[in-house]
Short mmCIF file of C-alpha atoms in Angstrom, two decimals:
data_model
loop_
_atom_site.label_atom_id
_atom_site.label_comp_id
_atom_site.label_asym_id
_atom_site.label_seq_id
_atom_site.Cartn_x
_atom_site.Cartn_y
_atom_site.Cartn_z
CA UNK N 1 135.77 85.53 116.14
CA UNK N 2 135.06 86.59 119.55
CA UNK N 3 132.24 88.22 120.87
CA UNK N 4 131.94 90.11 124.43
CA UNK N 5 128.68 90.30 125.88
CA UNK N 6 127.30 90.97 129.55
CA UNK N 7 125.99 87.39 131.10
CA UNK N 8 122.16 86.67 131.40
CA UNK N 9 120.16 86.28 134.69
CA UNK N 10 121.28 82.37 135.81
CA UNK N 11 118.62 82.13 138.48
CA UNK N 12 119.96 78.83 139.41
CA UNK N 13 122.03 75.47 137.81
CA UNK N 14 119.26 73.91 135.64
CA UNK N 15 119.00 77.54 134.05
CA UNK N 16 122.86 77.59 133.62
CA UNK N 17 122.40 74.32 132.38
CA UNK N 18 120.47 74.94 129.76
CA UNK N 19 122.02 78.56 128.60
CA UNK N 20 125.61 76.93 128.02
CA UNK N 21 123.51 74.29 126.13
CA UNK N 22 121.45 76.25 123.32
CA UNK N 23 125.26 78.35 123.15
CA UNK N 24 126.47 74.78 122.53
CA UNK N 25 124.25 74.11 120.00
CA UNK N 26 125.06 77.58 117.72
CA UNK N 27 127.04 76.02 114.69
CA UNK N 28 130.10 77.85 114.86
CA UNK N 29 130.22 77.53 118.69
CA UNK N 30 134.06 76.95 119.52
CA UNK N 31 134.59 78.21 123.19
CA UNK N 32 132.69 80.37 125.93
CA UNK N 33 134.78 81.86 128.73
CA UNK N 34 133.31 83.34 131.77
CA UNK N 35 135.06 86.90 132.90
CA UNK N 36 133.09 88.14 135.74
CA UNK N 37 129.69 89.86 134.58
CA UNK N 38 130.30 89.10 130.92
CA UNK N 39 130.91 86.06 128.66
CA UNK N 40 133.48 85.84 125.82
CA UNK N 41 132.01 83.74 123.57
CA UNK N 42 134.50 82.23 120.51
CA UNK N 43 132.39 81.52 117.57
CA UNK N 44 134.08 79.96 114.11
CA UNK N 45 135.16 82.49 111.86
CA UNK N 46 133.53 80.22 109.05
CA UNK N 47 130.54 81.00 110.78
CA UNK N 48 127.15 81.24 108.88
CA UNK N 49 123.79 83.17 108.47
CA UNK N 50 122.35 79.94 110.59
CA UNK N 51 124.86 81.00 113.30
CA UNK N 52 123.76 84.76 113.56
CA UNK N 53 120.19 84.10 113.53
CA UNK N 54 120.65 81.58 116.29
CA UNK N 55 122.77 84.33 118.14
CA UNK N 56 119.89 86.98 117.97
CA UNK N 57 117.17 84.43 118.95
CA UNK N 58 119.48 83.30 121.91
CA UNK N 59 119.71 86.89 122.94
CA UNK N 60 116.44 87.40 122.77
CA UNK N 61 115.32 84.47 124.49
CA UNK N 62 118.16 85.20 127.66
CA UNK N 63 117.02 89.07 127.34
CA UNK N 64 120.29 89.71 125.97
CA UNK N 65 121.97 93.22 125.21
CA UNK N 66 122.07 92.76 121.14
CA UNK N 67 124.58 95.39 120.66
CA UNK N 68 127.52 93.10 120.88
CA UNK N 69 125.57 91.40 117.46
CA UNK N 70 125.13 94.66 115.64
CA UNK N 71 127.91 94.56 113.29
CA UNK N 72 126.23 91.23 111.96
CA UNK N 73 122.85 93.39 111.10
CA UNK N 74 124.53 94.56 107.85
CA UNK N 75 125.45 91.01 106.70
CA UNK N 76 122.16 89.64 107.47
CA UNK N 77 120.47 92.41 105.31
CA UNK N 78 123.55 91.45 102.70
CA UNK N 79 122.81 87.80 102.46
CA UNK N 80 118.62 88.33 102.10
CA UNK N 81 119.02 90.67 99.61
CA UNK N 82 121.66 88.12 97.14
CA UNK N 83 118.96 85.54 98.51
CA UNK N 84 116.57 87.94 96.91
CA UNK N 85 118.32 88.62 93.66
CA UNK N 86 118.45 84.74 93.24
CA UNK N 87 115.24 84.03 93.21
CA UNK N 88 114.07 86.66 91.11
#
């Protein structure tokens, strides 16, 4: 899975540093590719809920556009509610 998204304010190389690092550290991180303002980031399509909430923190930490994430909104809300139905 690949997801398109419009690159965050890199200020300088210990910021860069440390934004390819927390992408590094999403679970299904595979690849991120540069293509002038944006980033193409290639995620595992195995990927988890642990991934996507990492991915909307991340964006919210960088200040982030979240649209690229919104199709992942309806899965999220998917996966609480079986969560849900389990426990009760």
């Amino acid at each position: 899975m690949k997801i398109l998204f419009k690159s965050p304010e890199l200020k300088s190389d210990v910021n860069r540093d440390e934004f390819f690092h927390s992408l590094e550290k999403i679970p299904a991180y595979k690849n991120i590719e540069k293509m002038q303002s944006h980033f193409l980031l290639e995620l595992d399509n195995a990927m988890g809920l642990k991934t996507i909430q990492q991915l909307f923190s991340l964006f919210d930490e960088w200040s982030i556009d979240k649209s690229p994430l919104e199709s992942f909104v309806q899965y999220v809300q998917m996966e609480s509610e079986k969560l849900k139905n389990t426990i009760n």
